[in-house]
Short mmCIF file of N, CA and C in Angstrom, two decimals:
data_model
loop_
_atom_site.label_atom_id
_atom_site.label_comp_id
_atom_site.label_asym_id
_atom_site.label_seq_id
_atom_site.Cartn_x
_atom_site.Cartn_y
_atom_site.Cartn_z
N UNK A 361 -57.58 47.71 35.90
CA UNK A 361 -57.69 47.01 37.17
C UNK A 361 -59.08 47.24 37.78
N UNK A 362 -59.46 48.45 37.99
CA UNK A 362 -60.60 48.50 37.98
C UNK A 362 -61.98 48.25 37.59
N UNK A 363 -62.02 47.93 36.01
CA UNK A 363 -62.90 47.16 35.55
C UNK A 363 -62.91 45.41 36.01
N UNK A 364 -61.59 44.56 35.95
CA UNK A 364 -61.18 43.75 36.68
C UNK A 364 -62.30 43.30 37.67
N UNK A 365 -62.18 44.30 38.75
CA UNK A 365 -62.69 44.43 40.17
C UNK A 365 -64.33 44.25 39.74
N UNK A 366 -64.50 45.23 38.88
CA UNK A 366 -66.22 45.41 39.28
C UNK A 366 -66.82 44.39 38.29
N UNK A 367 -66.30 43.96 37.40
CA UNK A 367 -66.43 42.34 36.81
C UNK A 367 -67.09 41.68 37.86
N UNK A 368 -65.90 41.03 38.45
CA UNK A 368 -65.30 39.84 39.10
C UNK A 368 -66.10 40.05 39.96
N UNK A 369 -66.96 41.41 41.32
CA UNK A 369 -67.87 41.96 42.02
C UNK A 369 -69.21 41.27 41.29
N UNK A 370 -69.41 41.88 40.19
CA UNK A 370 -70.67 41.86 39.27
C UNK A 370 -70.90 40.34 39.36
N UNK A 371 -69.93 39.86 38.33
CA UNK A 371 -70.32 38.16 38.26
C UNK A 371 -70.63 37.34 39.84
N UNK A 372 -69.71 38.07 41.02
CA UNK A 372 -70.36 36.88 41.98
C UNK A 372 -71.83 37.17 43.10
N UNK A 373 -72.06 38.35 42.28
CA UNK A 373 -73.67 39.12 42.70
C UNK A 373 -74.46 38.44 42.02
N UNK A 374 -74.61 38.15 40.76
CA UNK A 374 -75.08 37.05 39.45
C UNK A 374 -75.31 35.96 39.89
N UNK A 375 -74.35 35.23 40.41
CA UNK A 375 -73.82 33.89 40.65
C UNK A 375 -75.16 33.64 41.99
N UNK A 376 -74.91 34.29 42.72
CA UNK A 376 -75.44 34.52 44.62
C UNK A 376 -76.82 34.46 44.18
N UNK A 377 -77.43 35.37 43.28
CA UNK A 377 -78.43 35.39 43.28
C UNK A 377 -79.26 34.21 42.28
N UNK A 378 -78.48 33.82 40.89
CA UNK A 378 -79.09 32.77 40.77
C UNK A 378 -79.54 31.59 41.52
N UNK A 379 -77.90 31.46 42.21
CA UNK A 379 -77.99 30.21 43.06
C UNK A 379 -79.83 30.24 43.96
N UNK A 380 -80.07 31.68 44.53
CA UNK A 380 -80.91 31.81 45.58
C UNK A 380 -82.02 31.38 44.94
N UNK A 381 -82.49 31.63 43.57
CA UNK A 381 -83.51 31.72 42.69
C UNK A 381 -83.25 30.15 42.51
N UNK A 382 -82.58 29.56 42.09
CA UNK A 382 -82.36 27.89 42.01
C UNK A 382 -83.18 27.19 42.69
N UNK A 383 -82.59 27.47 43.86
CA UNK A 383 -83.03 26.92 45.19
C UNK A 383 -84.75 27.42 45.50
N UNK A 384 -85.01 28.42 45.62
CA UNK A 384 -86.25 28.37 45.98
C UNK A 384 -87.65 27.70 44.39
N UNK A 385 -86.74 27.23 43.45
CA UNK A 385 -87.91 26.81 42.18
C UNK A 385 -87.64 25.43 43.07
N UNK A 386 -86.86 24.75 43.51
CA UNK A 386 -86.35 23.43 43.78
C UNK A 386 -87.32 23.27 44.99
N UNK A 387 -87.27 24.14 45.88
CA UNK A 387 -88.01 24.02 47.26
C UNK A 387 -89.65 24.01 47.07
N UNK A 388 -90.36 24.87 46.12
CA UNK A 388 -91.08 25.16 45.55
C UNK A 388 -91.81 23.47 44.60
N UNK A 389 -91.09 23.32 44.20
CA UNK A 389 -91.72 22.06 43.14
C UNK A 389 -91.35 20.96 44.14
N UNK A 390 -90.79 20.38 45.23
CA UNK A 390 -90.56 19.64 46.03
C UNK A 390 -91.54 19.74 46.84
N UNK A 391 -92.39 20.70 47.17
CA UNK A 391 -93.78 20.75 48.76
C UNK A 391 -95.02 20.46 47.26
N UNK A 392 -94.99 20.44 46.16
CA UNK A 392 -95.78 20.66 45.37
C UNK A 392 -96.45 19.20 45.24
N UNK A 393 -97.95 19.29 44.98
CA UNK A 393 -98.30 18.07 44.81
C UNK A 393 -98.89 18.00 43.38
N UNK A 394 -98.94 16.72 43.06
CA UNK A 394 -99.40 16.90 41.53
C UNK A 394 -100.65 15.61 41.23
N UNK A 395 -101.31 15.57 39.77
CA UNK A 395 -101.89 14.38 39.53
C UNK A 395 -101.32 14.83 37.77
N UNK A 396 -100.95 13.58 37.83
CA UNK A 396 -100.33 13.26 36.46
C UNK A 396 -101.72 12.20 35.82
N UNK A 397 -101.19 12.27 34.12
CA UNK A 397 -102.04 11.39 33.12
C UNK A 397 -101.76 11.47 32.13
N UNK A 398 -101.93 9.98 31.26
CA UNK A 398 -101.59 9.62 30.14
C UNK A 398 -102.52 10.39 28.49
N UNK A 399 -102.11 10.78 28.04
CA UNK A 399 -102.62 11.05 26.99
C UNK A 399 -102.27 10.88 25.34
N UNK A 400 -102.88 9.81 24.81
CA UNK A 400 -102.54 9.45 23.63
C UNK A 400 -102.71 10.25 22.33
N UNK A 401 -101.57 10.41 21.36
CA UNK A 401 -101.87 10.81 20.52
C UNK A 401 -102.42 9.95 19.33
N UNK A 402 -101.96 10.94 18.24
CA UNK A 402 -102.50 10.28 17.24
C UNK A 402 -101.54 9.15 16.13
N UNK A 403 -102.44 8.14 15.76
CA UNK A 403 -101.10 7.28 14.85
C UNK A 403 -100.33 8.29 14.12
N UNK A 404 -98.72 8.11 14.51
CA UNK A 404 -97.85 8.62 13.62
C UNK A 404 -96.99 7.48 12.36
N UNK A 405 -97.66 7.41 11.28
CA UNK A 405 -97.19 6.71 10.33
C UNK A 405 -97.40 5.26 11.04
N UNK A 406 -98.29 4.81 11.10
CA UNK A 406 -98.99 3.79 12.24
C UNK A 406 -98.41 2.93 13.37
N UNK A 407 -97.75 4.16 13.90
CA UNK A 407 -96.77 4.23 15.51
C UNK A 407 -97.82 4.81 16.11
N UNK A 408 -98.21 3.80 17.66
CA UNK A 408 -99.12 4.82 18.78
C UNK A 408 -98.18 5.49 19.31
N UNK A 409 -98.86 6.49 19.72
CA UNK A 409 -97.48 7.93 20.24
C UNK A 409 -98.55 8.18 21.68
N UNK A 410 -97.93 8.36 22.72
CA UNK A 410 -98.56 8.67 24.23
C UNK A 410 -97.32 9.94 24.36
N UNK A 411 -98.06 10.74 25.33
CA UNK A 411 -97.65 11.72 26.28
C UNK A 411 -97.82 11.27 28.08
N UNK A 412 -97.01 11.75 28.85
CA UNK A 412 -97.99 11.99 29.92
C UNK A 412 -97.48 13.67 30.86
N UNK A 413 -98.66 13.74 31.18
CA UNK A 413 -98.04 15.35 32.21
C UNK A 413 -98.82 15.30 33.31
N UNK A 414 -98.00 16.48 34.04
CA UNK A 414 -98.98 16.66 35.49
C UNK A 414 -99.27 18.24 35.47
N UNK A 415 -100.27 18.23 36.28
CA UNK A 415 -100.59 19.82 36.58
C UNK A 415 -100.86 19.48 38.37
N UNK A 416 -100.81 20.92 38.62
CA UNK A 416 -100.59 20.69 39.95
C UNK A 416 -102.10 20.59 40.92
N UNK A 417 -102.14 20.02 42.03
CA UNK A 417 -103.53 19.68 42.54
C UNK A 417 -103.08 19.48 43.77
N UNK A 418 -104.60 19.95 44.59
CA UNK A 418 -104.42 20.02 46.29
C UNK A 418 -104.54 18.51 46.30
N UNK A 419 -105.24 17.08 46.13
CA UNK A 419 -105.39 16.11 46.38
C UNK A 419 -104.34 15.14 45.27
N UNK A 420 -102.96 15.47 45.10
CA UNK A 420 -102.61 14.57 44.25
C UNK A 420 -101.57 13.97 44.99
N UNK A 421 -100.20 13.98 44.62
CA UNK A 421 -99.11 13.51 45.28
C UNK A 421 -97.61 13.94 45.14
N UNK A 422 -96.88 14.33 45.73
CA UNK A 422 -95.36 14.85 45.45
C UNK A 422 -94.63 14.24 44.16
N UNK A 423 -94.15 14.90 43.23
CA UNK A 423 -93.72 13.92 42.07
C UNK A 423 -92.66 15.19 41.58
N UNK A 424 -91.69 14.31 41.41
CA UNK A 424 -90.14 15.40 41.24
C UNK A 424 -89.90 15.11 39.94
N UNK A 425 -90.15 13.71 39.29
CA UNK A 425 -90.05 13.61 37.76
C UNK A 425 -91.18 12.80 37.48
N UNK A 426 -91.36 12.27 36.15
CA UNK A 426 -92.48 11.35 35.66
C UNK A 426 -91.73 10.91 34.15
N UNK A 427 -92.32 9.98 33.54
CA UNK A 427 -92.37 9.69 32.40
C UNK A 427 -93.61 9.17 31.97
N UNK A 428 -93.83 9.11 30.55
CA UNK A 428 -94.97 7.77 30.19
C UNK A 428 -94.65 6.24 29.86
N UNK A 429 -94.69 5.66 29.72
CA UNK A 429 -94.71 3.97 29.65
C UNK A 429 -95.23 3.95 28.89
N UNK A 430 -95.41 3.41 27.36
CA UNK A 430 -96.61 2.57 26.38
C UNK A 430 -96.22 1.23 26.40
N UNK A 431 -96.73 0.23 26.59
CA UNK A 431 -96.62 -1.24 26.64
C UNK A 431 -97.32 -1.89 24.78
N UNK A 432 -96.53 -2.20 24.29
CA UNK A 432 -96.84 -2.62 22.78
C UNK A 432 -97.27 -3.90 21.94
N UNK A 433 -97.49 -4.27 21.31
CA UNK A 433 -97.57 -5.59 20.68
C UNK A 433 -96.78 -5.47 19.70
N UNK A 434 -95.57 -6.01 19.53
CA UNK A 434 -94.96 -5.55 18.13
C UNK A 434 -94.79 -7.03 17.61
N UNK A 435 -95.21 -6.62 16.37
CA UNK A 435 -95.34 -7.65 15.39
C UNK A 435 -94.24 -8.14 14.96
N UNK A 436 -94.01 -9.41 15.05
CA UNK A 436 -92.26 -10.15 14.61
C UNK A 436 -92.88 -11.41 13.83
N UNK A 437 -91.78 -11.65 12.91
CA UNK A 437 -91.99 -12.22 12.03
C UNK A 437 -92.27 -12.33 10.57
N UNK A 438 -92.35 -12.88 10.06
CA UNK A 438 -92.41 -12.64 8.33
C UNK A 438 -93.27 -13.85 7.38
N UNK A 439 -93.96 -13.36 6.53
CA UNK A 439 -95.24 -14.70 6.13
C UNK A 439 -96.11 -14.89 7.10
N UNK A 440 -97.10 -15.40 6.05
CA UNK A 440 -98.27 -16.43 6.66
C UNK A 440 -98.35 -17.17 7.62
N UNK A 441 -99.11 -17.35 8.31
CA UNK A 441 -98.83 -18.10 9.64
C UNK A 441 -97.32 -18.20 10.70
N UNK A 442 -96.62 -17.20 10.20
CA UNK A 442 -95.29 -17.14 10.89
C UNK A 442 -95.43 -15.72 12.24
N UNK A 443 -95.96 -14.80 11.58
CA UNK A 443 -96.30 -13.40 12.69
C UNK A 443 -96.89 -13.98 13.83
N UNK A 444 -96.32 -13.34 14.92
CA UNK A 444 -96.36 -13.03 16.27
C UNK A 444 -95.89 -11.94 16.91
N UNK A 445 -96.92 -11.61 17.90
CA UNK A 445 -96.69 -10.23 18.71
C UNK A 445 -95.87 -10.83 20.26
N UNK A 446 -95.26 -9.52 20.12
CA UNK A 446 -94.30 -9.42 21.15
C UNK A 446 -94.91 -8.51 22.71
N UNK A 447 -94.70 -8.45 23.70
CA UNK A 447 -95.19 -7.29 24.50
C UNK A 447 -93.62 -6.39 24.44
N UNK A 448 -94.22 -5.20 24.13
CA UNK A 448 -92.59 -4.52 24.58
C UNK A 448 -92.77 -3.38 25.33
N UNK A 449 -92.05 -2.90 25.98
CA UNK A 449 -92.13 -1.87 26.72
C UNK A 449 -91.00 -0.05 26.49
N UNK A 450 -92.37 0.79 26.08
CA UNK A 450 -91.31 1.74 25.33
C UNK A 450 -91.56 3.12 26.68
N UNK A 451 -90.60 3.30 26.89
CA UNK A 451 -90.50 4.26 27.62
C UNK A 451 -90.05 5.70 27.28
N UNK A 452 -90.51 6.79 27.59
CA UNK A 452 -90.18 8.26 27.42
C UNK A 452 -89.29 8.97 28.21
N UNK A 453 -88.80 9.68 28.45
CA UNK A 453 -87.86 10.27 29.35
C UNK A 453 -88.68 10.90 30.62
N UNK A 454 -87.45 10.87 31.35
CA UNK A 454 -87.65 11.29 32.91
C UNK A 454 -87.88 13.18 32.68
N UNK A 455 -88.83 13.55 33.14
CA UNK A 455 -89.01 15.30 32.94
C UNK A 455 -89.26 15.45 34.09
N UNK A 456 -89.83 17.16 34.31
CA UNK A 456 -90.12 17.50 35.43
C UNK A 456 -91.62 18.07 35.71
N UNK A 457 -92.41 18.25 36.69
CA UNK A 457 -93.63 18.03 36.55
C UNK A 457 -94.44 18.75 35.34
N UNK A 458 -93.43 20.07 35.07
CA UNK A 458 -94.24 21.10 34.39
C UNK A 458 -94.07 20.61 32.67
N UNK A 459 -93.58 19.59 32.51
CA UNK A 459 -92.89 19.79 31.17
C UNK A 459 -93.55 18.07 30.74
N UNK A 460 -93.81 17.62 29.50
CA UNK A 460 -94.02 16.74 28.96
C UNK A 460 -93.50 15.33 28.49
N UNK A 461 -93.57 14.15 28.84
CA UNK A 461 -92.51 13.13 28.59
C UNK A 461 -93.23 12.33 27.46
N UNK A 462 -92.74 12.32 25.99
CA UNK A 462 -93.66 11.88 24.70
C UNK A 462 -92.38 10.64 24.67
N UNK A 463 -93.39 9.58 24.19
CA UNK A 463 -92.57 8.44 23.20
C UNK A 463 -93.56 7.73 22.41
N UNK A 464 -93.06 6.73 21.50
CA UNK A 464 -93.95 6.12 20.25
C UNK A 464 -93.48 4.85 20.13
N UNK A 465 -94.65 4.00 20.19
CA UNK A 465 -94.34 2.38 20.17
C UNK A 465 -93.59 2.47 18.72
N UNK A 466 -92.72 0.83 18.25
CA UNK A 466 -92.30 1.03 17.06
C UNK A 466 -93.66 0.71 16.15
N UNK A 467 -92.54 0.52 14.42
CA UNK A 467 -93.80 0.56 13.88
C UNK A 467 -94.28 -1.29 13.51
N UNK A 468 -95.52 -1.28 13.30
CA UNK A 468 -95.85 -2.48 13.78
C UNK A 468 -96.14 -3.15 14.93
N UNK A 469 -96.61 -2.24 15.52
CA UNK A 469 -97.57 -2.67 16.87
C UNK A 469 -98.67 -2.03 16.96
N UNK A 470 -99.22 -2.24 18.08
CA UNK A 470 -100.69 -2.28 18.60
C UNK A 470 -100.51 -1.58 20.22
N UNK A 471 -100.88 -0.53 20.40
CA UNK A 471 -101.30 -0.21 22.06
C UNK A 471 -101.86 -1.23 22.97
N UNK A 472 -101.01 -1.55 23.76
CA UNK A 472 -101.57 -2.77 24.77
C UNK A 472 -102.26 -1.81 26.03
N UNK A 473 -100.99 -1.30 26.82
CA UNK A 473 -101.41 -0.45 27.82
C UNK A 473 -100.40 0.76 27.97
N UNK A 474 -101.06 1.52 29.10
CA UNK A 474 -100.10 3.53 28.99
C UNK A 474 -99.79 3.64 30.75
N UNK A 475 -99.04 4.23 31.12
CA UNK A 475 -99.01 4.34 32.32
C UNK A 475 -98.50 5.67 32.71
N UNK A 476 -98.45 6.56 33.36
CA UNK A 476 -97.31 7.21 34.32
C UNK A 476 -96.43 6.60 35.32
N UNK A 477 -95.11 6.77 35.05
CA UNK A 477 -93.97 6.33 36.45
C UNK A 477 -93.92 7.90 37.29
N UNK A 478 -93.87 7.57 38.10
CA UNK A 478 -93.32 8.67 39.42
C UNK A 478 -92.17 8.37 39.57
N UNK A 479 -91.76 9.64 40.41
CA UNK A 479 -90.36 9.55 41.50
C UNK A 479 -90.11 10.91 41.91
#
């Protein structure tokens, strides 16, 4: 019974204090301002591959997630005089400022344009 007790004690001392630690990374990256940017890699198996990240800066702007955007030309079609490019739009996942959002046009395109999204 006693072990019981100092468990059940233990775990909601754990609990209290993560929560507190939660909260102040949350409060912390919320007053934070950032400048984000696109950075392209290299052809992967002749897929353009972009990144984008932020680091943090006195003159940038509040940003709670980001992704990158690559805008593509993807090639459709088959034969001679039949190919045509498409614009497509490939998007990376939503991260958080400190961490990296990678994606890769398909294969058979061309880099049109790169962007960062906020939010």
């Amino acid at each position: 019974m006693g072990k019981r007790v100092a468990t059940s004690a233990l775990a909601a001392i754990m609990m209290t204090s993560g929560l507190t630690l939660a909260s102040a990374g949350t409060a912390e990256a919320a007053g934070a301002k950032y400048k984000c940017k696109v950075v392209i890699g290299h052809l992967d198996w002749g897929r353009p591959t972009g990144r984008s990240q932020c680091k943090k800066s006195k003159s940038g702007k509040k940003v709670h997630k980001h992704r990158v955007v690559l805008t593509c030309d993807v090639i459709r079609g088959v034969g001679a005089g039949q190919e045509h490019t498409v614009p497509w739009d490939f998007y990376g996942p939503w991260v958080s400022p400190g961490k990296k959002s990678h994606v890769k046009c398909s294969y058979r395109s061309f880099l049109r344009s790169m962007r960062v999204v906020t939010k």
